[in-house]
Coordinates of C-alpha atoms and ligand atoms in Angstrom, one line a residue:
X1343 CA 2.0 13.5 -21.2
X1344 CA 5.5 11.8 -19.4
X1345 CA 6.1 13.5 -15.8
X1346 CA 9.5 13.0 -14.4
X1347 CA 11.2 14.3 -10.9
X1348 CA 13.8 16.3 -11.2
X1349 CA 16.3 15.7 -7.9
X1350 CA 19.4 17.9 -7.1
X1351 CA 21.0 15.7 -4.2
X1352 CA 22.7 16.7 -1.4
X1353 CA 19.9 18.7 0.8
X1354 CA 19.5 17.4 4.0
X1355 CA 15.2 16.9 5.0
X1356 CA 14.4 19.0 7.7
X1357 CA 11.1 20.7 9.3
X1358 CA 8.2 18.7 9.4
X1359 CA 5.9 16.0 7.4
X1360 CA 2.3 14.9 7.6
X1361 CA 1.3 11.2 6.9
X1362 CA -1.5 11.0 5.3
X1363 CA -4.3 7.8 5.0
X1364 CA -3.3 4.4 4.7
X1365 CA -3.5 3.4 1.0
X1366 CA -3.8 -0.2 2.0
X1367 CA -6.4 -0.1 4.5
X1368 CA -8.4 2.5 3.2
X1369 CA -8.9 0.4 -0.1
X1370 CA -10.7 -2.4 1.4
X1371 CA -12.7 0.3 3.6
X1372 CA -13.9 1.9 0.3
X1373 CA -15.2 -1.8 -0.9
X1374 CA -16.7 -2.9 2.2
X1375 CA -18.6 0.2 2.5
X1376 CA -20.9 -1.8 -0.3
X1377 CA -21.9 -4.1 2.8
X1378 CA -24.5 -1.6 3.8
X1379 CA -27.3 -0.3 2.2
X1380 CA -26.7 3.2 2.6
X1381 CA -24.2 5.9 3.4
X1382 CA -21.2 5.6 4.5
X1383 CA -18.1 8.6 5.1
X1384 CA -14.9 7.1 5.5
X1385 CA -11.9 10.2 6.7
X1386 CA -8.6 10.4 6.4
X1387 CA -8.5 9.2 2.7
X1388 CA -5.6 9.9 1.0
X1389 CA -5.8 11.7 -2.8
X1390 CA -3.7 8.7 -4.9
X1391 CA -5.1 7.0 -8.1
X1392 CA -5.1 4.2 -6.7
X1393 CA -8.2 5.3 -4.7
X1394 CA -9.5 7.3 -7.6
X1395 CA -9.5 3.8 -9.1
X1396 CA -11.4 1.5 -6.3
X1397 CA -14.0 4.7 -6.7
X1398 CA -15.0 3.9 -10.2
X1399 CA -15.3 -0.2 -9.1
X1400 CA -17.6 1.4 -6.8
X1401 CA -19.4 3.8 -8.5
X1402 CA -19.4 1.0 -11.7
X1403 CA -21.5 -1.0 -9.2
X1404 CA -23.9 1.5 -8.8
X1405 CA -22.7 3.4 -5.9
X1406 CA -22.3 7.1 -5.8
X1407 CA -19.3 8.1 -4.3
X1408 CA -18.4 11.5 -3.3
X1409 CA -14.7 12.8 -2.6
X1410 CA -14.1 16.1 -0.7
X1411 CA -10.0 16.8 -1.3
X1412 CA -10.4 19.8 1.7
X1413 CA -12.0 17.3 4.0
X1414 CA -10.4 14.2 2.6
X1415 CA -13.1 12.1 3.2
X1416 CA -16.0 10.2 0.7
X1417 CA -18.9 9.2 1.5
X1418 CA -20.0 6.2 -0.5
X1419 CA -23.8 5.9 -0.7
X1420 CA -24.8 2.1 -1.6
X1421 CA -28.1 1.8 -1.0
X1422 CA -28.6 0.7 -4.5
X1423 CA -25.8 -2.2 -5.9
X1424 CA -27.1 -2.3 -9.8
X1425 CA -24.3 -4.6 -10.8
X1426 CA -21.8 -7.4 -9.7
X1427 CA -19.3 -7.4 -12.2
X1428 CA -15.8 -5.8 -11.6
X1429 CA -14.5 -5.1 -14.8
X1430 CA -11.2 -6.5 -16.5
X1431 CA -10.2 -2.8 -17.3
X1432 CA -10.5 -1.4 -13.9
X1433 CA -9.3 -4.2 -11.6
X1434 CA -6.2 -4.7 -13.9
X1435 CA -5.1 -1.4 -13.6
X1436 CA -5.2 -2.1 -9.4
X1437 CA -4.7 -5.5 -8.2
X1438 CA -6.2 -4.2 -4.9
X1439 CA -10.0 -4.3 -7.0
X1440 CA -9.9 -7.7 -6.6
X1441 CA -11.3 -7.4 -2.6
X1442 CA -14.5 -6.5 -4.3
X1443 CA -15.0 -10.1 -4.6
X1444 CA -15.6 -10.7 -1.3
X1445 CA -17.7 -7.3 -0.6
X1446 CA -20.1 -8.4 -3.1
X1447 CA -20.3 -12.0 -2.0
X1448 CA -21.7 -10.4 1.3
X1449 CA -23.9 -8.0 -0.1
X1450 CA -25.2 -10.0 -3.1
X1451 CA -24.2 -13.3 -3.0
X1452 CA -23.1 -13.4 -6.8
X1453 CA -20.1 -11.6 -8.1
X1454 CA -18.2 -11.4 -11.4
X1455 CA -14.9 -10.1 -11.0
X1456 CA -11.7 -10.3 -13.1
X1457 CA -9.0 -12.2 -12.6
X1458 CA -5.9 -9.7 -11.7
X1459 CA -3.0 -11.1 -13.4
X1460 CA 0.3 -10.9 -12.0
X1461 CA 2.4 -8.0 -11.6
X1462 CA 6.0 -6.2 -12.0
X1463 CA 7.0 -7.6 -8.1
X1464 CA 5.3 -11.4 -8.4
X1465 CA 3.3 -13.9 -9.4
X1466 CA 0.5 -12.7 -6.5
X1467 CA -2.0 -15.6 -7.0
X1468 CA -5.2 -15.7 -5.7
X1469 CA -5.5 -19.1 -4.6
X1470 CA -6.4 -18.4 -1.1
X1471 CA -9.0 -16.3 -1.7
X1472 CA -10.9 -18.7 -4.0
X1473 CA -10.2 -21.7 -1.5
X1474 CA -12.0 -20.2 1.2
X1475 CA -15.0 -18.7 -0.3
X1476 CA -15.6 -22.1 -1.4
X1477 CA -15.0 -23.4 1.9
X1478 CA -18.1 -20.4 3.0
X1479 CA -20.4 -22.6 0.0
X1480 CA -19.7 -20.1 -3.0
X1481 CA -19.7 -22.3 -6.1
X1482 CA -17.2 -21.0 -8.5
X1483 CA -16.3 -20.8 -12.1
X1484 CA -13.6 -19.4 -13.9
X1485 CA -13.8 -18.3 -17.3
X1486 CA -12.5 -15.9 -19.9
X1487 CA -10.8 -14.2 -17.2
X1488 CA -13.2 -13.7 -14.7
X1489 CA -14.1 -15.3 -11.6
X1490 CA -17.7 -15.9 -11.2
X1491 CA -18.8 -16.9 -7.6
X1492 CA -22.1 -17.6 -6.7
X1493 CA -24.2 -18.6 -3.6
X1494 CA -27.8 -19.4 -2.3
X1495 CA -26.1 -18.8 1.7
X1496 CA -22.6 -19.0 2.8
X1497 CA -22.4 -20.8 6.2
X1498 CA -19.4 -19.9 8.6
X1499 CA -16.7 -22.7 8.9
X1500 CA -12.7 -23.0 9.6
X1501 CA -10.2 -21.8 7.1
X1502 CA -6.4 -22.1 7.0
X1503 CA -4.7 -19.4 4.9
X1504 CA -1.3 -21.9 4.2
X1505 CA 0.3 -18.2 4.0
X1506 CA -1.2 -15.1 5.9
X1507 CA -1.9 -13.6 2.7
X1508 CA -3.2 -9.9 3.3
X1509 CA -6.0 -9.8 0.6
X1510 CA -7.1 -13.1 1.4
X1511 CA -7.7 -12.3 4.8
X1512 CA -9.5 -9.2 4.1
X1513 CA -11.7 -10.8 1.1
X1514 CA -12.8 -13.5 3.7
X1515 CA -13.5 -11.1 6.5
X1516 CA -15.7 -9.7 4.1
X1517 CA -17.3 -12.7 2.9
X1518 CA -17.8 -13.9 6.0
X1519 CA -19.7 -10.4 8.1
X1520 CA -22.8 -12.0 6.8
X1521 CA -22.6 -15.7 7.1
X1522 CA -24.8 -18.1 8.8
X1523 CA -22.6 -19.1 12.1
X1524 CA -19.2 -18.2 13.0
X1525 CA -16.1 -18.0 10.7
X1526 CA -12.3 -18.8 12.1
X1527 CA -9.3 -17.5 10.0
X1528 CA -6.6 -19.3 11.0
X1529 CA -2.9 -18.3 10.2
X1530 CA -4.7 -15.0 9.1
X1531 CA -2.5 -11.6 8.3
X1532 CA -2.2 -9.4 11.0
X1533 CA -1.1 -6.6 9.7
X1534 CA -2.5 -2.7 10.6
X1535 CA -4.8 -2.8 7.9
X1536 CA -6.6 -5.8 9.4
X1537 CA -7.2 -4.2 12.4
X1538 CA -8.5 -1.1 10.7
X1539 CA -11.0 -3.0 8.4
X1540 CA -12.4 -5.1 11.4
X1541 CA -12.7 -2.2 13.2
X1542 CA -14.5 -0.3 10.4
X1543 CA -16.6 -3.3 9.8
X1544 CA -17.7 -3.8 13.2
X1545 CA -18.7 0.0 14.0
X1546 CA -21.2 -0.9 11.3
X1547 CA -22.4 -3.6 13.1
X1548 CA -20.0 -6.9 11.9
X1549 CA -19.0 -9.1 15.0
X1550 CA -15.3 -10.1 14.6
X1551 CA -13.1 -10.8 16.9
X1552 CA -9.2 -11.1 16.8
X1553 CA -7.9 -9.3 14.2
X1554 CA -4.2 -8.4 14.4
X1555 CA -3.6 -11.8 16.1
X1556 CA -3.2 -15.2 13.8
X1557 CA -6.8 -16.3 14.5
X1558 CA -9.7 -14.9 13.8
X1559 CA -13.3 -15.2 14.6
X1560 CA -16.5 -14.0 12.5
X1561 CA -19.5 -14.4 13.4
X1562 CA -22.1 -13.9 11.3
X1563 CA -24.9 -11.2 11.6
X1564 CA -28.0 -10.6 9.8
X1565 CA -27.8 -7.9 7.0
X1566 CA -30.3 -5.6 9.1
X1567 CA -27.8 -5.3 11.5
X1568 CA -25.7 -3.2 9.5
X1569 CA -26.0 0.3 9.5
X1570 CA -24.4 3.3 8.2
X1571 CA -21.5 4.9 9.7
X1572 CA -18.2 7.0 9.6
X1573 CA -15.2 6.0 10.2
X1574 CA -11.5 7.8 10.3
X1575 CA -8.3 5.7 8.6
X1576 CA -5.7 4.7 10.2
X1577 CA -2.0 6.4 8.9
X1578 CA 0.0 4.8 6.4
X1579 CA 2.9 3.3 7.9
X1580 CA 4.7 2.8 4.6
X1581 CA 4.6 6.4 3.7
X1582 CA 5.5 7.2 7.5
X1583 CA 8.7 4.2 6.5
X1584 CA 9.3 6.2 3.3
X1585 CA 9.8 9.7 4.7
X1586 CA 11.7 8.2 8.1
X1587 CA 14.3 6.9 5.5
X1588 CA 14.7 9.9 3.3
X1589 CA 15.2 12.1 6.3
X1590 CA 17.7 9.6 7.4
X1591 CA 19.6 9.0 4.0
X1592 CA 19.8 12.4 3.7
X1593 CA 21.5 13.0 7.3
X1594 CA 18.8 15.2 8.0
X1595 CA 16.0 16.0 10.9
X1596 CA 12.7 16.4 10.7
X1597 CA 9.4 15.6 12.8
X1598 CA 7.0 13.2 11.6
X1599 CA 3.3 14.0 12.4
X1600 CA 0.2 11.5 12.6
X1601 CA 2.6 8.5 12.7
X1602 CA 1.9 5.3 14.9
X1603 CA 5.1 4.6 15.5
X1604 CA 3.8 0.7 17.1
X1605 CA 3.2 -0.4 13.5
X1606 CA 6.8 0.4 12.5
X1607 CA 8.4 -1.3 15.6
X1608 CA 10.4 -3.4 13.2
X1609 CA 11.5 -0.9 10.9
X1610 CA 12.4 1.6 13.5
X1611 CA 14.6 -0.9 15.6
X1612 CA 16.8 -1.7 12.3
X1613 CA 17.5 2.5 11.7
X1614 CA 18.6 2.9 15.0
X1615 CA 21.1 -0.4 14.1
X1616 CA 22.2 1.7 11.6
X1617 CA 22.9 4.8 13.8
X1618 CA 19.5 7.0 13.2
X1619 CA 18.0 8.8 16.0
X1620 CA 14.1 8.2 16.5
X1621 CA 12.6 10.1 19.6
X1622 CA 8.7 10.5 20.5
X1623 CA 7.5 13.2 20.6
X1624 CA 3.6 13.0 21.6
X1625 CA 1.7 9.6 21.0
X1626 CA 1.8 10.1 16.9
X1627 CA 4.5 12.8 16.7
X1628 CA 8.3 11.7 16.3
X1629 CA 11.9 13.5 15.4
X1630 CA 13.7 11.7 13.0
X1631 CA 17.6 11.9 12.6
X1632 CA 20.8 10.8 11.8
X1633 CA 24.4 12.6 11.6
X1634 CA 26.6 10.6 10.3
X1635 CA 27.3 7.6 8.2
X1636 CA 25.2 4.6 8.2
X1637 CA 26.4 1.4 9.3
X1638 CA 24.9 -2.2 6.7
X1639 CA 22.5 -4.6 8.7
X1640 CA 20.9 -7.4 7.2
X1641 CA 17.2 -8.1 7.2
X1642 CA 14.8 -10.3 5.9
X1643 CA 11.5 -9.4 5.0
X1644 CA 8.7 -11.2 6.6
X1645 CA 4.7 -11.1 7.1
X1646 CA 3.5 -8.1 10.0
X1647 CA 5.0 -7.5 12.0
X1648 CA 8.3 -8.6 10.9
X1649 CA 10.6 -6.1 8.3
X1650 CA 7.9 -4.9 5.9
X1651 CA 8.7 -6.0 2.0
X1652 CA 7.1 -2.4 1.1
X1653 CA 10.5 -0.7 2.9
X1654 CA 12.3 -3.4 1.3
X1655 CA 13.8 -1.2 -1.9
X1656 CA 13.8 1.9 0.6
X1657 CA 15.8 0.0 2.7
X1658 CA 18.4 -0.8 0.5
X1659 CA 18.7 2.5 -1.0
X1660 CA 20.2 3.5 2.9
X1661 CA 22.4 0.5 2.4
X1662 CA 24.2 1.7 -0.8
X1663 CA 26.1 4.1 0.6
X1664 CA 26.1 2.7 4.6
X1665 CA 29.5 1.2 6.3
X1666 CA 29.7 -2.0 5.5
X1667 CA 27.8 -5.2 3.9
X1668 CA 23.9 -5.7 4.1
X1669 CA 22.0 -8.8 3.1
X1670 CA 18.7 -8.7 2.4
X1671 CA 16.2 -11.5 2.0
X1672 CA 13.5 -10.6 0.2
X1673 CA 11.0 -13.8 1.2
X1674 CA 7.3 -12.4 0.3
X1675 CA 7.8 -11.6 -3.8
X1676 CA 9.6 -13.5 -6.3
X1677 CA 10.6 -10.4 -8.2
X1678 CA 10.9 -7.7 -6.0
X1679 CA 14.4 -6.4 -6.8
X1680 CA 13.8 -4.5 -9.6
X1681 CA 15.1 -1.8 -7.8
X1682 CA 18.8 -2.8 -8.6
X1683 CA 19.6 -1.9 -12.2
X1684 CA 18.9 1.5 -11.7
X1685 CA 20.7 1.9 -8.3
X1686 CA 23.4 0.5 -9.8
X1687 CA 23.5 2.9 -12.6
X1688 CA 24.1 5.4 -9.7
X1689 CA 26.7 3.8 -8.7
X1690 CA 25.6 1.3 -6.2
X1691 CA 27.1 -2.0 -5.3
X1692 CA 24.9 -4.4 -5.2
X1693 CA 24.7 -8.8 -6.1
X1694 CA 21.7 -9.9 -6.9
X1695 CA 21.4 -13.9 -6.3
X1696 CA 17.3 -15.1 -6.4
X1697 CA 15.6 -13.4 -3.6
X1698 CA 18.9 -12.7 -1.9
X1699 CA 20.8 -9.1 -2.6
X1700 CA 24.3 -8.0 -0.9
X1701 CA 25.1 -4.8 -0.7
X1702 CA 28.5 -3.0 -0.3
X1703 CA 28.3 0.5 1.0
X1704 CA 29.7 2.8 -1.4
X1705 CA 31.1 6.2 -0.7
X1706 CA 28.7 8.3 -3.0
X1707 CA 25.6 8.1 -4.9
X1708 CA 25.8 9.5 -8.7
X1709 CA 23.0 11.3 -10.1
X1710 CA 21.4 9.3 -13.8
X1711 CA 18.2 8.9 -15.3
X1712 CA 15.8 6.3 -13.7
X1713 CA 12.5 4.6 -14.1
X1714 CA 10.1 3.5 -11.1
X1715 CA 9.1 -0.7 -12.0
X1716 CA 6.4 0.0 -9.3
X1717 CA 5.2 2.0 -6.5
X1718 CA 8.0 1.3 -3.4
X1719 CA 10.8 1.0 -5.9
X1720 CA 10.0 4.2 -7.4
X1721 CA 10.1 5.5 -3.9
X1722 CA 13.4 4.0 -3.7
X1723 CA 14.8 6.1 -6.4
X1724 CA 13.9 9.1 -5.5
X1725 CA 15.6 9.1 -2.0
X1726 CA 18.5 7.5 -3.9
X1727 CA 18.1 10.6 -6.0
X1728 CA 18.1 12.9 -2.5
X1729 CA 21.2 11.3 -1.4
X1730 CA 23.4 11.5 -4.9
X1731 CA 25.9 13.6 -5.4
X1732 CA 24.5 15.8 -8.9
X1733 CA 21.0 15.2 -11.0
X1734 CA 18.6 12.6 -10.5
X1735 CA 15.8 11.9 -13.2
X1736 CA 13.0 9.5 -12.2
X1737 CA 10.6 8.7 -14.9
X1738 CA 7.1 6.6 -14.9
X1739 CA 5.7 8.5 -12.1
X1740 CA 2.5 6.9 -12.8
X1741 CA 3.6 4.5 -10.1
X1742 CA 4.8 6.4 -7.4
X1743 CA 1.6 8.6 -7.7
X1744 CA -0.4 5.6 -7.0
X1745 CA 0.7 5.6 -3.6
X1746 CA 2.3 9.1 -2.4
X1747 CA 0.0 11.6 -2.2
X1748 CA 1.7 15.1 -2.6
X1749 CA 5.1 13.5 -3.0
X1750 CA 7.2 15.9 -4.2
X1751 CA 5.6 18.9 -2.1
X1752 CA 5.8 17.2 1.2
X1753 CA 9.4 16.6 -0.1
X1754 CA 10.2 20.3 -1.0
X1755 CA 8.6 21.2 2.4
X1756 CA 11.4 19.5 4.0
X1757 CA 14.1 21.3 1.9
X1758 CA 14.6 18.8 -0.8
X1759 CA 15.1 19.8 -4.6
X1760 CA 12.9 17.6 -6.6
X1761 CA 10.4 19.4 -8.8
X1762 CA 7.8 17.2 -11.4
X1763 CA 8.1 18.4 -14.9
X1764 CA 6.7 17.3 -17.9
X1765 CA 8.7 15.4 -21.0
X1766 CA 7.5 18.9 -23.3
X1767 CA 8.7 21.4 -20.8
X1768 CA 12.5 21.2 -21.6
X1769 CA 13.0 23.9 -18.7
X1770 CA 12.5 21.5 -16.2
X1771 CA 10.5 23.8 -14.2
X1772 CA 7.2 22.1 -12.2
X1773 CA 4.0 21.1 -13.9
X1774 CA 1.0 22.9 -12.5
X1775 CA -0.5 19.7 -10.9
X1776 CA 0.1 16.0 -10.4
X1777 CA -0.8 13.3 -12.9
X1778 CA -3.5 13.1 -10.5
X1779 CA -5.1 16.1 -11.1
X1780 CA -5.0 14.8 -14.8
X1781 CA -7.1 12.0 -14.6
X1782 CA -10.7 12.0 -15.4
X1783 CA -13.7 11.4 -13.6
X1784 CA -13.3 10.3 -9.6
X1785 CA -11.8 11.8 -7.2
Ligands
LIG1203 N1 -0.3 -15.4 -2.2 C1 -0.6 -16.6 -2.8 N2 -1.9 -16.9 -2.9 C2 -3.0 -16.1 -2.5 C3 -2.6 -14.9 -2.0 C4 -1.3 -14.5 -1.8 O1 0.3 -17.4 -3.1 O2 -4.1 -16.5 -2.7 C5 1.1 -15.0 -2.0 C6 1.4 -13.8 -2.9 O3 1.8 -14.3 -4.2 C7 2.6 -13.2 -2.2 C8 2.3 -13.5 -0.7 O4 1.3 -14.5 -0.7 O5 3.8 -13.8 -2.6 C9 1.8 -12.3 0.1 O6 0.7 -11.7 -0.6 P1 -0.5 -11.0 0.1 O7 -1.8 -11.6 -0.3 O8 -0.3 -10.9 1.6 O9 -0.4 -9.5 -0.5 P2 -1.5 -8.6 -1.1 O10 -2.7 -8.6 -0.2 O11 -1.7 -8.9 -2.5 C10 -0.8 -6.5 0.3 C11 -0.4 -5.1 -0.1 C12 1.0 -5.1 -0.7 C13 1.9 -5.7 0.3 C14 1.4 -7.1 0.7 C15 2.3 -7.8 1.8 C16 -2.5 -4.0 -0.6 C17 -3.4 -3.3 -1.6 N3 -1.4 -4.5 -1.0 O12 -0.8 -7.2 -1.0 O13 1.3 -3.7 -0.9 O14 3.2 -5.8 -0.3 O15 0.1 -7.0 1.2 O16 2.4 -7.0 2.9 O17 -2.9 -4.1 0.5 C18 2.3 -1.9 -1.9 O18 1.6 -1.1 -1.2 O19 3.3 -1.4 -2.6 C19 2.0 -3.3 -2.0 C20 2.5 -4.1 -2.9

């Protein structure tokens, strides 16, 4: 069954949105909730496939995870780990699987786990990762597609992450919780979702210290120190990003609930550059706006907390049609412009040169028929879609549904016309429920 949006442009967002659980932090919550034996309830967890998917890893492993959608938490018992292989099937369908590695490592000291190959924005190698569990004692062998790493301890040492790769960070963290002696990251990510997993990890007993800085500091604990716990997710600042922009392309205003506006510091100061309004309201409550016509800025993506790369398509959807040229560097992904055929085909302006993309403001979107590459670009299209003038189709929802939870409701919440319909139903009116909903098993 094909699900597409359907997008009449031209309605300016207004009233309010919720932002829902970080998909990025709460993924490597669910796996290192395999560190303890026992339960664990993780809140704030948002309904997306791609958590549906990190729960069949788990539940694959022997864990039994529970999902309440009211509550929208799960609470993942793993008192009893049965297995150590991640299969090929479930962590290439969600590069993210691959953190498993290092939850296991802890827990077990042996895991099996595919090898993600790359993807639609990049090469995304794993290099890093490997490196350093080696560097904690892991011997490891790759074959047939799987990594296989294996140790009788892993003893704490210094490790230099030649790029502050999220996931490697976050796979070492793990690894490390239970090492003999202390662990240093250096050069480590230090983005939000960091934070949130070194938190998590040390209200069940971890010791690490640093995270959200460049270094830091694990020191190992003995496996009875860990006990069960619950734990609340921080909000997704990407979604928070996404709906901040569509508001603003759309020259609308709207209030933003359970935002933390200090992990978008980047993003917000370059829409007010381009003439949006962003007030707060309370501590995770802000009013979004803009009147009139954007004006270009340039920007160049960079690690946290420098211009996210997952606003980066979002970003230049508001510079199609803003006053002016934009240039935007795109320094994180090799291929992360996929974005640019289709915005073009709605009229856009853009030159593409490598990882380099001007843009000319145009006057006007025009509605056409799209297709989301992946998840943020996907995103992209549908606000270009809210800001052209006639109908927008965006096909291969699949991706956007791995990361937007209630897109298209939140969306019609805030006055926009975009409605989810399936290939079949030539009327073009709603489906009954996201592809979400479809899927079996899980959440
Ligand atoms: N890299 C290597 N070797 C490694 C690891 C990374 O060369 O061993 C390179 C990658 O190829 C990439 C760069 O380093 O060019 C950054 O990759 P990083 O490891 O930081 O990214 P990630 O952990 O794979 C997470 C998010 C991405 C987000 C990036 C950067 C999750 C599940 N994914 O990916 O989110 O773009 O950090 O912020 O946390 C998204 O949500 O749409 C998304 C793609």
């Amino acid at each position: 069954m094909t699900e597409k949006f359907k997008i009449h442009g031209g309605e300016s967002l207004k009233g309010e949105v919720s932002i829902g659980g970080a998909k990025n932090s709460v993924l490597k919550l669910l796996a290192a909730a395999i560190l303890v034996k026992g339960s664990t309830k993780i809140y704030n967890v948002p309904h997306l496939t791609d958590v549906d998917i990190m729960l069949n890893v788990l539940s694959d492993l022997g864990a039994v995870c529970n999902y309440n959608k009211e509550e929208k938490s799960v609470v993942i018992d793993a008192s009893d780990i049965t297995s150590i292989t991640a299969k090929y099937e479930l962590v290439s369908k969600m590069r993210a699987s691959f953190i498993i590695l290092g939850a296991l490592m802890s827990r077990c000291r042996e895991a099996i786990v595919a090898l993600p190959g790359g993807c639609a924005i990049g090469e995304r190698r794993v290099d890093f990762h490997i490196k350093g569990l080696e560097a904690l004692g892991a011997k490891i062998k790759i074959e047939n597609g799987y990594v296989h790493a294996k140790a009788s301890k892993l003893v704490g040492t210094d490790i230099y992450l030649d790029i502050p790769s999220v996931g490697a960070t976050e796979n070492l963290m793990l690894a490390s919780v239970l090492a003999e002696g202390s662990t240093r990251i250096q050069n480590a990510a230090q983005e939000p979702e960091i934070i949130d997993l070194a938190n998590f990890l040390n209200t069940m007993g971890a010791d690490i210290q640093g995270a959200g800085t460049s270094e830091i500091v694990i020191n190992g604990v003995k496996a009875d120190c860990l006990h069960e716990t619950e734990y609340t997710t921080i909000p997704d600042r990407i979604e928070a990003g996404t709906f901040m922009a569509a508001v603003v392309a759309t020259k609308g205003k709207a209030i933003i609930k359970n935002v933390y506006p200090a992990h978008l510091t980047f993003f917000n100061d370059k829409l007010i550059k381009m003439g949006a309004s962003i007030k707060l309201v309370e501590p995770t409550t802000i009013e979004v706006s803009a009147r009139s016509r954007l004006s270009s800025i340039n920007f160049v993506t960079q690690p946290y907390p420098g211009f996210p790369t997952d606003l980066q398509a979002i970003a230049m959807t508001l510079l199609t049609t803003s006053n002016g040229v934009g240039i935007i560097t795109e320094s994180l992904y090799e291929n992360r412009f996929m974005q640019v055929p289709d915005l073009r085909r709605m009229g856009a302006d853009i030159h593409q040169d490598r990882n380099h993309a001007i843009v000319k403001g145009v006057k006007n979107l025009t509605g056409a028929t799209v297709a989301a590459s992946d998840l943020r670009a996907g995103a992209a299209l549908v606000i270009a879609g809210l800001m052209a003038n006639g109908e927008t189709i965006v096909e291969k929802l699949h991706h956007i549904d791995r990361g937007y939870e209630e897109f298209e409701h939140k969306l019609q919440n805030m006055g926009a016309k975009i409605t989810r319909y399936n290939e079949e139903d030539i009327s073009g009116m709603p489906s009954m429920n996201s592809a979400i909903l479809n899927t079996k098993g899980g959440i």
